[in-house]
CSV table of C-alpha atoms and ligand atoms in Angstrom, one decimal:
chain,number,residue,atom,x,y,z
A,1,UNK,CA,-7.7,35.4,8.6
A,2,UNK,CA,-4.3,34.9,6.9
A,3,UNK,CA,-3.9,31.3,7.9
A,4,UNK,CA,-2.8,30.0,4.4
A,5,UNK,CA,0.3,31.8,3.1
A,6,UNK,CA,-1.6,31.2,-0.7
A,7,UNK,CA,-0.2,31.0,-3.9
A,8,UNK,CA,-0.3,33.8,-6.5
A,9,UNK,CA,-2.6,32.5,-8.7
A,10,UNK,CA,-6.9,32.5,-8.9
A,11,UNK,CA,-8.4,29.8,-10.3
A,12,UNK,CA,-12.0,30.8,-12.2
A,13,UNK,CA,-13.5,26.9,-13.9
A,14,UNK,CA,-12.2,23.6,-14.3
A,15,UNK,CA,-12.5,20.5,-16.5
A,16,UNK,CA,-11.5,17.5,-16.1
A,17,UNK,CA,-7.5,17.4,-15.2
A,18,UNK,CA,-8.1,21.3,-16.2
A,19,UNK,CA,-8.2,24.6,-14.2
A,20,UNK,CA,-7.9,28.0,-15.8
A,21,UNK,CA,-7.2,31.2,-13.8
A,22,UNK,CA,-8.7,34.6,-14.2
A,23,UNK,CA,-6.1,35.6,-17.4
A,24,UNK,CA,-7.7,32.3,-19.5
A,25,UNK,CA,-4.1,30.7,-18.5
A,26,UNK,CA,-4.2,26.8,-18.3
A,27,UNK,CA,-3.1,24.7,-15.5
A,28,UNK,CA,-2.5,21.2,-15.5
A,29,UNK,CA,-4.0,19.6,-11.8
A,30,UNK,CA,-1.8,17.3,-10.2
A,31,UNK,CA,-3.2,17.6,-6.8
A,32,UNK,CA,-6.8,18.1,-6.9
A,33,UNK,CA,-7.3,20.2,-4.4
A,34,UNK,CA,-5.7,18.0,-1.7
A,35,UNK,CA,-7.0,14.6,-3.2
A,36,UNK,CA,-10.4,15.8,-3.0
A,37,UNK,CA,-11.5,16.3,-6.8
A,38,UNK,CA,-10.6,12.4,-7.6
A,39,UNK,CA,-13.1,12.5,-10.7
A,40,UNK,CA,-11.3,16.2,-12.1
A,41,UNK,CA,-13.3,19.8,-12.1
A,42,UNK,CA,-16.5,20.3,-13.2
A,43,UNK,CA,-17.8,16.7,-14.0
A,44,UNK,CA,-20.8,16.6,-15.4
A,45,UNK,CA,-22.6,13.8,-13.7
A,46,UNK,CA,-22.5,15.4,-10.5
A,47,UNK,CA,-23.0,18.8,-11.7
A,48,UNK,CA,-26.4,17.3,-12.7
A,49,UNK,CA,-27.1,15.3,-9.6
A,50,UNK,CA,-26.6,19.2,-7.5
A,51,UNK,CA,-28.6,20.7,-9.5
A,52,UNK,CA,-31.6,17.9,-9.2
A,53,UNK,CA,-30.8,17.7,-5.8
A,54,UNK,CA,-31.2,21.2,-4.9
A,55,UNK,CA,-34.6,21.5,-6.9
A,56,UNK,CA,-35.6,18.6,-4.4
A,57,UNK,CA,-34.0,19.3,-0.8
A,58,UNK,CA,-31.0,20.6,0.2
A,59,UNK,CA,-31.1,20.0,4.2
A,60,UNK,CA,-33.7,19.4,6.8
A,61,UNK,CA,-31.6,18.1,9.6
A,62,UNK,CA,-30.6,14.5,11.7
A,63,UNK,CA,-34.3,14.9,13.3
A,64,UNK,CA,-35.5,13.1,10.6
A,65,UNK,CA,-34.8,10.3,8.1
A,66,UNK,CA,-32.5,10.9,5.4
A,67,UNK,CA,-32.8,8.4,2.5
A,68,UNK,CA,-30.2,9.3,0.9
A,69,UNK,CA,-27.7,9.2,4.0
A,70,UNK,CA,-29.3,5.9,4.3
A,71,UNK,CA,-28.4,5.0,1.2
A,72,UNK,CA,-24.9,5.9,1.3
A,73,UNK,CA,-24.3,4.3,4.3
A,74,UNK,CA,-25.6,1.0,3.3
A,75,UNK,CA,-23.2,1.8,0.2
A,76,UNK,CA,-20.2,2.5,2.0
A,77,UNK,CA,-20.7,-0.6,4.2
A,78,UNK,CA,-21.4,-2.9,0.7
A,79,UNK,CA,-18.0,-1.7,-0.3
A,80,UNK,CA,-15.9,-1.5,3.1
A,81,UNK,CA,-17.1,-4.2,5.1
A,82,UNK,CA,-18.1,-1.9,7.9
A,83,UNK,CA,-21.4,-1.6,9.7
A,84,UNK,CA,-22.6,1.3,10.4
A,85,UNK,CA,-21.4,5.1,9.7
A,86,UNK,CA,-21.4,8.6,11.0
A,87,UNK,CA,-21.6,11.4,9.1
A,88,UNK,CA,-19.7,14.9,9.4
A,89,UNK,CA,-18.5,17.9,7.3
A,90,UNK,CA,-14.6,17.4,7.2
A,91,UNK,CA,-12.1,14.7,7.8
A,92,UNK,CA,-10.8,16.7,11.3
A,93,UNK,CA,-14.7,15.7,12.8
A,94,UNK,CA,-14.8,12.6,11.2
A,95,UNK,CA,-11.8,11.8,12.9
A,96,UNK,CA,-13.6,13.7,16.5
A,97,UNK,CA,-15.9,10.7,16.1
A,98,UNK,CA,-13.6,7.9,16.0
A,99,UNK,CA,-11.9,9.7,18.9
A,100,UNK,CA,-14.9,9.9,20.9
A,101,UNK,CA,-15.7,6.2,20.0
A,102,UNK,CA,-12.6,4.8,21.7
A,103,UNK,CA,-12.7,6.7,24.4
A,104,UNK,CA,-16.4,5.4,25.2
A,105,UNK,CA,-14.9,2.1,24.3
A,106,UNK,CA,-12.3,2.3,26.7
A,107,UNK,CA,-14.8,3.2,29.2
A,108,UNK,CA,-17.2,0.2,28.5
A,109,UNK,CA,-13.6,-1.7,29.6
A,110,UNK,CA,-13.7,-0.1,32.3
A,111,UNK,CA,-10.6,2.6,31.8
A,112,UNK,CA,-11.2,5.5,34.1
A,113,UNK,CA,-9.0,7.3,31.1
A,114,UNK,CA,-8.7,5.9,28.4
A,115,UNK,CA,-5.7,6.4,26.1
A,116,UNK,CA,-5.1,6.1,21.6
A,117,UNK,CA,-2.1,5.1,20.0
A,118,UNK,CA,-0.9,7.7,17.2
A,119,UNK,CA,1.9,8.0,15.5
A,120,UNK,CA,4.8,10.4,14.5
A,121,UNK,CA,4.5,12.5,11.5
A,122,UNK,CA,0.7,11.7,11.4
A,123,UNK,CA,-1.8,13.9,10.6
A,124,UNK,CA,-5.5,14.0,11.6
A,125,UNK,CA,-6.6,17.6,11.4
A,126,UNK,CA,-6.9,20.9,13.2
A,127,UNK,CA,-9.4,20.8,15.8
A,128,UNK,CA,-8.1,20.2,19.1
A,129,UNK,CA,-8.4,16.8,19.6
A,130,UNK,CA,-7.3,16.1,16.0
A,131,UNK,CA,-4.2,18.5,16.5
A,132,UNK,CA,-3.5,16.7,19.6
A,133,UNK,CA,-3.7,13.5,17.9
A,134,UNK,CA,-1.2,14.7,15.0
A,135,UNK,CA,2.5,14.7,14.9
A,136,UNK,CA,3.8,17.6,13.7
A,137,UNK,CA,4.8,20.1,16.1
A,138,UNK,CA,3.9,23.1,13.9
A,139,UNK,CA,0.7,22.1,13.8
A,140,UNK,CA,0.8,22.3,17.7
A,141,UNK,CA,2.2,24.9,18.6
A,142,UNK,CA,0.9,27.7,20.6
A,143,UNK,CA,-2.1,25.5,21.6
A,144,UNK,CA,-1.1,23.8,24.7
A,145,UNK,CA,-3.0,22.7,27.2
A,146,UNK,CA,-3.4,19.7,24.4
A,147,UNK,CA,-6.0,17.1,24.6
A,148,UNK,CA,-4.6,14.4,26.8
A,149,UNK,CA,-5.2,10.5,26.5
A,150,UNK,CA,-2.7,10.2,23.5
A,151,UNK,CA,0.3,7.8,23.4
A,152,UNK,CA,2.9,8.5,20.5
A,153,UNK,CA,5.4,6.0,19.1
A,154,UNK,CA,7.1,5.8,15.7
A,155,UNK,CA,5.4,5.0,12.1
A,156,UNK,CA,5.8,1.8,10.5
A,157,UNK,CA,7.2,0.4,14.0
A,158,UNK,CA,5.3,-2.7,15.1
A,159,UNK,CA,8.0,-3.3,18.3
A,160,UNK,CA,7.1,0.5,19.4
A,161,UNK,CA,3.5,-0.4,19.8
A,162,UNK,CA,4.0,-3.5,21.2
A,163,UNK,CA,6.4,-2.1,23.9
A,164,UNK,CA,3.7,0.8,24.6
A,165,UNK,CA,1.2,-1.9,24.5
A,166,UNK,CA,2.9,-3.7,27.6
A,167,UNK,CA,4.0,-0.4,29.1
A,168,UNK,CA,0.4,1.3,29.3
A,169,UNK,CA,-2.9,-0.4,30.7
A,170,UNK,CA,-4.6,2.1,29.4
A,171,UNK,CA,-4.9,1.8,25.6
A,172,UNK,CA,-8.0,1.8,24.2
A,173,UNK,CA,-7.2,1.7,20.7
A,174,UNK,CA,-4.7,3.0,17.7
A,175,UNK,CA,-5.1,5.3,15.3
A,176,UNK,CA,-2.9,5.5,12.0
A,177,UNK,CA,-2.9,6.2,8.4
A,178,UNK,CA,-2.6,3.6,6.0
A,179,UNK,CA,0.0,5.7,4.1
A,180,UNK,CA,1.0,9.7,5.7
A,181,UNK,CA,0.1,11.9,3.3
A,182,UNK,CA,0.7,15.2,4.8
A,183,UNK,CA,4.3,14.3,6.0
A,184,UNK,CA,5.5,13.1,2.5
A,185,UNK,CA,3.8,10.0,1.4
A,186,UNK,CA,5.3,7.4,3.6
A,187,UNK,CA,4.4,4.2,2.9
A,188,UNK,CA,4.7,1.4,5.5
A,189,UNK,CA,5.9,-2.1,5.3
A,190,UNK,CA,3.6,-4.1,3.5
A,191,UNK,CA,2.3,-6.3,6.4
A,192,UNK,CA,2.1,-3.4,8.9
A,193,UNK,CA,-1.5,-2.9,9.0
A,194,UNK,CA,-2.1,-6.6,9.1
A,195,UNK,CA,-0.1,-6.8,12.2
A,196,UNK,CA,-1.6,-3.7,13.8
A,197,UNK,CA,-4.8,-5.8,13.2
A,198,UNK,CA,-3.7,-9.1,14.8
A,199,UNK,CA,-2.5,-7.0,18.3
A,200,UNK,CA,-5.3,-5.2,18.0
A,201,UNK,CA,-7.2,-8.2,18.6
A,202,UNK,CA,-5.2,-10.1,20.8
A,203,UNK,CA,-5.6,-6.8,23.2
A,204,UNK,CA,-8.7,-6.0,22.7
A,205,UNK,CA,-8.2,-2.8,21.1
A,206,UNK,CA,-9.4,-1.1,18.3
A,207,UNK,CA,-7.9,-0.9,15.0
A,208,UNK,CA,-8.9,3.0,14.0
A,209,UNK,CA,-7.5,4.0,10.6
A,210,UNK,CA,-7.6,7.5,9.3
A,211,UNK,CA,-8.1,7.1,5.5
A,212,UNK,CA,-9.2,10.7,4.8
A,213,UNK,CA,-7.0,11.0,2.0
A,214,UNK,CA,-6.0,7.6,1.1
A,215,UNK,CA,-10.0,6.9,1.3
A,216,UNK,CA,-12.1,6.5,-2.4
A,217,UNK,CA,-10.0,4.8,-5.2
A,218,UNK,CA,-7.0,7.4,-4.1
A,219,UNK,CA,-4.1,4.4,-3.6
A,220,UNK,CA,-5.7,1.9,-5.9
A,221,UNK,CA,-8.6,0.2,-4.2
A,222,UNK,CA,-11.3,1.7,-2.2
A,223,UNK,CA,-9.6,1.6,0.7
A,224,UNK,CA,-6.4,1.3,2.1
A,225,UNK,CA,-6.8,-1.9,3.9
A,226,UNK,CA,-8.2,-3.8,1.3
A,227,UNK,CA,-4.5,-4.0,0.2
A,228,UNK,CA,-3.9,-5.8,3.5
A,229,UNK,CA,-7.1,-8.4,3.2
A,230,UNK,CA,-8.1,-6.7,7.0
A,231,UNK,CA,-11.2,-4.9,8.4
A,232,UNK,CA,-10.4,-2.2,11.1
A,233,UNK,CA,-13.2,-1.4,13.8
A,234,UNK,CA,-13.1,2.0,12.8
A,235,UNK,CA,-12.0,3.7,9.4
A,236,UNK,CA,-12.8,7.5,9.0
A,237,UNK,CA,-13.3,9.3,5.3
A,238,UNK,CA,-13.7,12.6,3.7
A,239,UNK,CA,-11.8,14.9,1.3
A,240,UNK,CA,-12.6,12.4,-2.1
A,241,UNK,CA,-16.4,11.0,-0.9
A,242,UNK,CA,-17.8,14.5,-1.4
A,243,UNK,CA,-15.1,15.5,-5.3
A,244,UNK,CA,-15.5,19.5,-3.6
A,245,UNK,CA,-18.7,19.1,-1.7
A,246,UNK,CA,-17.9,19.3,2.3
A,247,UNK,CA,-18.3,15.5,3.8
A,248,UNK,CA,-16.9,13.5,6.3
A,249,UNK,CA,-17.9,9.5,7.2
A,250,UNK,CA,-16.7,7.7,10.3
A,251,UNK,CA,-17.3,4.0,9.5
A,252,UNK,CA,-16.9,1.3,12.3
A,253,UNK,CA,-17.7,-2.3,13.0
A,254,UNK,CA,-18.9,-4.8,15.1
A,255,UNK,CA,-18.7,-3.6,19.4
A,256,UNK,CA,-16.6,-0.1,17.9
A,257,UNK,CA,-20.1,0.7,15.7
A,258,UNK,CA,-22.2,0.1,18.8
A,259,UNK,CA,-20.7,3.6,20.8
A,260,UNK,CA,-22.6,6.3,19.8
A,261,UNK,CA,-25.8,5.7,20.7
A,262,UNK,CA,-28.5,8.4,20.4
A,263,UNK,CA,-27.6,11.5,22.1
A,264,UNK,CA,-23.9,10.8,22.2
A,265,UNK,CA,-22.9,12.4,19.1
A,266,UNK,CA,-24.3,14.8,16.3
A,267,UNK,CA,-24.6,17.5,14.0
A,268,UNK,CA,-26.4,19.9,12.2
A,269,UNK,CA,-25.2,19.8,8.7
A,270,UNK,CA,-24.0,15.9,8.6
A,271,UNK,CA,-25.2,14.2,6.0
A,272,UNK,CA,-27.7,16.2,4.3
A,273,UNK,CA,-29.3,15.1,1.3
A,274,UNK,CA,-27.5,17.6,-1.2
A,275,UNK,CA,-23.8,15.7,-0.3
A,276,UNK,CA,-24.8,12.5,-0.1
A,277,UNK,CA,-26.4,12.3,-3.4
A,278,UNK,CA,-23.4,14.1,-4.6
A,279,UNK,CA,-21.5,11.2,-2.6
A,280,UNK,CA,-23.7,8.8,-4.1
A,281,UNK,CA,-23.3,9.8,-7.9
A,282,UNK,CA,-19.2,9.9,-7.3
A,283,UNK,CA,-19.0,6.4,-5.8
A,284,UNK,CA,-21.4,5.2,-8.8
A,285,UNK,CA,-18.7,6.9,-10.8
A,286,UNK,CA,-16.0,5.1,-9.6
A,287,UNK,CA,-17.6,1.6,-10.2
A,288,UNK,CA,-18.5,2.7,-13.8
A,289,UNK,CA,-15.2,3.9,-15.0
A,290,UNK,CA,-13.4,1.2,-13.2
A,291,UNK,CA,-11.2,4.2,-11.8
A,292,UNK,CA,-10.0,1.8,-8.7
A,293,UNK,CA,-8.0,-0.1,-11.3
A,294,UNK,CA,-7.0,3.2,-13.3
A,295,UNK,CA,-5.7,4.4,-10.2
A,296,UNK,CA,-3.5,1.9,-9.4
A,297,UNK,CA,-2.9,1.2,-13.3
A,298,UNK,CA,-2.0,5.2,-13.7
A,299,UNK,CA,-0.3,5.3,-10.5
A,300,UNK,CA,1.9,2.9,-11.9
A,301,UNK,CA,2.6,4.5,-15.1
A,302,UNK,CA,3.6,8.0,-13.5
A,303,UNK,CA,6.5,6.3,-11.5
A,304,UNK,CA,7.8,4.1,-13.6
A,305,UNK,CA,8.3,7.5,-16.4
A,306,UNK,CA,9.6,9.6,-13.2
A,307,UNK,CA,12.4,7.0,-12.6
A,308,UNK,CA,13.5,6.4,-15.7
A,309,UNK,CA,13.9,10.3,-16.3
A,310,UNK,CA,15.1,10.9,-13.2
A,311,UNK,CA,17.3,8.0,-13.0
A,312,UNK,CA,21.1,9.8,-13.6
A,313,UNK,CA,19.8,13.0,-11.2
A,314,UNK,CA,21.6,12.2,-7.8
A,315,UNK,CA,19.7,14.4,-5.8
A,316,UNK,CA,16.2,12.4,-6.1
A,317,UNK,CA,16.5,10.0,-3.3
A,318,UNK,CA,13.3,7.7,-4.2
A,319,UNK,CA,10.6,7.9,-6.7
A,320,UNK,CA,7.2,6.1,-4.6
A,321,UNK,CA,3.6,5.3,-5.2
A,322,UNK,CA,0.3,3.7,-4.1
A,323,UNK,CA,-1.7,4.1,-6.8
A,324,UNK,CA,-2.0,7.7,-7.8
A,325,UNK,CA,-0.4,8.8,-4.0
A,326,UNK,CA,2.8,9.9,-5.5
A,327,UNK,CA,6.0,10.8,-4.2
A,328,UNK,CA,9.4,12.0,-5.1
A,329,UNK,CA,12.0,12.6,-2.8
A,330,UNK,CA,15.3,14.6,-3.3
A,331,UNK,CA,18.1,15.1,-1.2
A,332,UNK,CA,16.8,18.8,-0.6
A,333,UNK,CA,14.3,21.0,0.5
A,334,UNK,CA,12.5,21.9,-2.6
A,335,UNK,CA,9.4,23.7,-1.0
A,336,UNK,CA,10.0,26.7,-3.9
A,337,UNK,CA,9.0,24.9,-6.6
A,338,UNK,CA,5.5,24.5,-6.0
A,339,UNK,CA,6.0,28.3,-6.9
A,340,UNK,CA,7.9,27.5,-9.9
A,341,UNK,CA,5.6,24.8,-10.9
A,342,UNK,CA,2.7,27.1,-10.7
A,343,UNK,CA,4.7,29.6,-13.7
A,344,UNK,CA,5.1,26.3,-15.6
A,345,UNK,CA,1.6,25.8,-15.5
A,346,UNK,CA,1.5,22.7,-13.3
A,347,UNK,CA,0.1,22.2,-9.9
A,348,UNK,CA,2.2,20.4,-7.3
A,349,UNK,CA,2.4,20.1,-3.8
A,350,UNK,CA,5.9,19.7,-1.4
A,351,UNK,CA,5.3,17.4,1.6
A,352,UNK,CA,7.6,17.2,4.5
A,353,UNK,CA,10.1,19.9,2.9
A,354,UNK,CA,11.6,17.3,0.6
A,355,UNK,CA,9.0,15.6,-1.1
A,356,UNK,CA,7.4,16.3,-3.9
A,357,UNK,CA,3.7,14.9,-3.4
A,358,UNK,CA,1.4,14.6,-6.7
A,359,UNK,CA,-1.9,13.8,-6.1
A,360,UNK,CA,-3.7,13.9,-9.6
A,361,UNK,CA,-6.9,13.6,-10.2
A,362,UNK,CA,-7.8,9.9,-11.3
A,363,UNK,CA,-9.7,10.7,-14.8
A,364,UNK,CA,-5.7,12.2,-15.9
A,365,UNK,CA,-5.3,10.8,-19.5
A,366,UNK,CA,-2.2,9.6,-21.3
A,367,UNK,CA,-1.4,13.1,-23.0
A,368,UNK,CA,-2.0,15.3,-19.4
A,369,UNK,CA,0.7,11.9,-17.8
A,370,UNK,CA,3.1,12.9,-20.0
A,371,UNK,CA,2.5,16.6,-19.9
A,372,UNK,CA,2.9,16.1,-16.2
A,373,UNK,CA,6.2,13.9,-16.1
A,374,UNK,CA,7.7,15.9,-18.3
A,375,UNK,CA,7.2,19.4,-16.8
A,376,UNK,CA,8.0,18.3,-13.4
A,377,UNK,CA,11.1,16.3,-14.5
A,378,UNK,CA,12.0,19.6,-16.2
A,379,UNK,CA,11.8,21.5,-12.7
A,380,UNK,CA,13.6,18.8,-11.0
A,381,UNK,CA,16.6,18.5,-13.3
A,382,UNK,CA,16.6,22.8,-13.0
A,383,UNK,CA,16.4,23.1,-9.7
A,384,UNK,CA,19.0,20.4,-8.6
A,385,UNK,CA,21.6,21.5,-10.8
A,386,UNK,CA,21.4,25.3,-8.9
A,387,UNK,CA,21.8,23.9,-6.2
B,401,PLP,C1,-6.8,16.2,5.2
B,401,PLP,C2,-6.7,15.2,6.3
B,401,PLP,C3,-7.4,15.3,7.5
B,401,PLP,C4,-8.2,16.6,7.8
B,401,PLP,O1,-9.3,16.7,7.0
B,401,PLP,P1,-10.1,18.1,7.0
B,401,PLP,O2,-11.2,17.9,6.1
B,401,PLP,O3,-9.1,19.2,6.5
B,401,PLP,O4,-10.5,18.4,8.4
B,401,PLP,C5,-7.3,14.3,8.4
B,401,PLP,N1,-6.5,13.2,8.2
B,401,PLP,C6,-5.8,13.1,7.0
B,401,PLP,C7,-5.0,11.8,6.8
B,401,PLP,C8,-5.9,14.1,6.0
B,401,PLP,O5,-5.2,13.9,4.9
């Protein structure tokens, strides 16, 4: 079904920061695949652990044990803080799962119907309850009747929730990203989780925090929060934990990772051994190659050359990062040159009509950094002046 309007261009084998389409033409990645291919195309470890894993067992089903699921959960909980985990295929259902906790939470309050704080310009997927939870009319329309039991106030607005907090007794929990990705990188104040936590707590809430692309090394730690020294009840994962296999985790803690109890939530595919040895072998890549700090170290790097060549252009409103969740912002829509950027051998992504989003993988080295800054800043400085 033509529900992408795609790009002209096939892609055929990666390496690394790498793609080449079908004519042998070489692409430099700055957005792989949607923050999903964190460790680049083609890596070899986990080419090798697929292979060995599909010799063993590729799925038998949540009837049964799983070691490695087992495994990765305990992993995930080591790194996060959090205490138990769900496993899906996609960040929309891992996101269904946190949903479907609060809701049971809200219950065990004794909320006939219960209600979730979300914000504006959020995104958390394309199933209906996900689409319901999202901000962005686009993504809503022509789906009414929406999913009800959602309560929407601004981003980075700690008075809006506290006013919907006192206006509703029937909030059950909120639900944010630690930075919007889809709607162009906006990064909140830097206390604004950790005061989302404290009312959180003082109502008796919980803290849900969709991390599905901000998730695995992305902004510079392993997580979001561990910016903000906090642990939310529930966190949900996906695009990077898998680097191109399908997985999705919903993590949660203390009373929130006590909700779905057997029979209240499944499914077939979740967690199979095949992606979560694959998710094993990229977390144990992460650790190795220190790419947390690489992210934030690269991250760093790639806005601070982007300013300084952008600096005299007065159509680019802000250059911003979290680690290597990179955006620049112009004065313009600019959605054509992802086109153009594609011709120039670079792959980019527009956000929010106006921003530039770059999302490259986090094994980019010094030479592809420059490559990158330089192409891009080439486009910019272009299109502006046309305009
Ligand atoms: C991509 C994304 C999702 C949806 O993930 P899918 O795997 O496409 O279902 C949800 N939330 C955020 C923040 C995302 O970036």
């Amino acid at each position: 079904m033509p529900t992408y309007g795609r790009l002209a261009v096939t892609f055929t084998k990666g390496e690394g920061a790498w793609l080449w389409d079908q004519n042998n033409t070489r692409y430099l990645d700055a957005l792989s695949g949607i923050a999903v291919c964190n460790l680049g195309h083609a890596h070899p470890a986990i080419h090798k652990t697929i292979c060995a894993q599909s010799q063993q067992l590729l799925h038998t089903s949540n009837l049964y044990h799983i070691p490695q699921q087992e495994e990765l959960a305990t992993k995930l909980c080591t790194l996060s803080g959090m205490d138990n985990v769900f496993f899906s295929n996609s960040g929309a259902e891992a996101n269904e799962a946190a949903i479907k906790i609060a809701r049971l939470y809200g219950k065990q309050k004794g909320i006939a119907n219960p209600a979730i704080i979300v914000m504006d310009n959020s995104f958390h997927g394309r199933t209906m309850a996900t689409l319901s939870a999202t901000g962005n009319p686009k993504v809503q329309e022509g789906f009414t009747p929406l999913l009800e039991g959602f309560i929407r106030v601004p981003f980075d607005d700690i008075a809006a929730i506290e006013a919907a907090l006192k206006q509703h007794d029937t909030i059950a929990a909120i639900l944010v990203e630690p930075i919007q990705g889809e709607s162009g990188v906006n990064i909140p104040a830097p206390d604004y989780l950790n005061k989302i936590r404290a009312l959180a707590d003082q109502h008796d809430i919980l803290m849900m925090l969709d991390e599905v692309q901000t998730g695995i090394a992305r902004t510079g730690a392993w997580f979001a929060f561990q910016h903000n020294q906090i642990i939310p009840d529930v966190c949900t994962l996906a695009k990077a934990l898998g680097n191109g296999v399908p997985i999705g985790a919903c993590m949660a803690k203390g009373k929130a990772s006590e909700m779905l109890t057997a029979g209240k939530h499944g499914s077939t595919y979740g967690g199979s051994p095949l992606v979560c040895s694959v998710a094993l072998t990229v977390l144990d890549i992460i650790e190795k190659e220190n790419l947390c700090q690489q992210a934030s170290d690269k991250g760093a790097a790639i806005n601070k050359a982007l300013t300084e060549q952008l600096k005299n252009n007065p159509a680019v409103v802000d250059v911003r990062n979290k680690g290597m969740m990179i955006a620049i912002e112009l004065d313009q829509t600019c959605t054509e040159l992802v086109a153009l950027a594609v011709e120039a051998g670079l792959l980019i992504n527009v956000a929010g009509d106006k921003n530039i989003r770059l999302l490259p993988p986090l094994i980019i080295n010094n030479e592809q950094i420059e490559l990158l800054v330089n192409t891009l800043c080439n486009l910019i400085e272009h299109h502006t002046q046309q305009k």
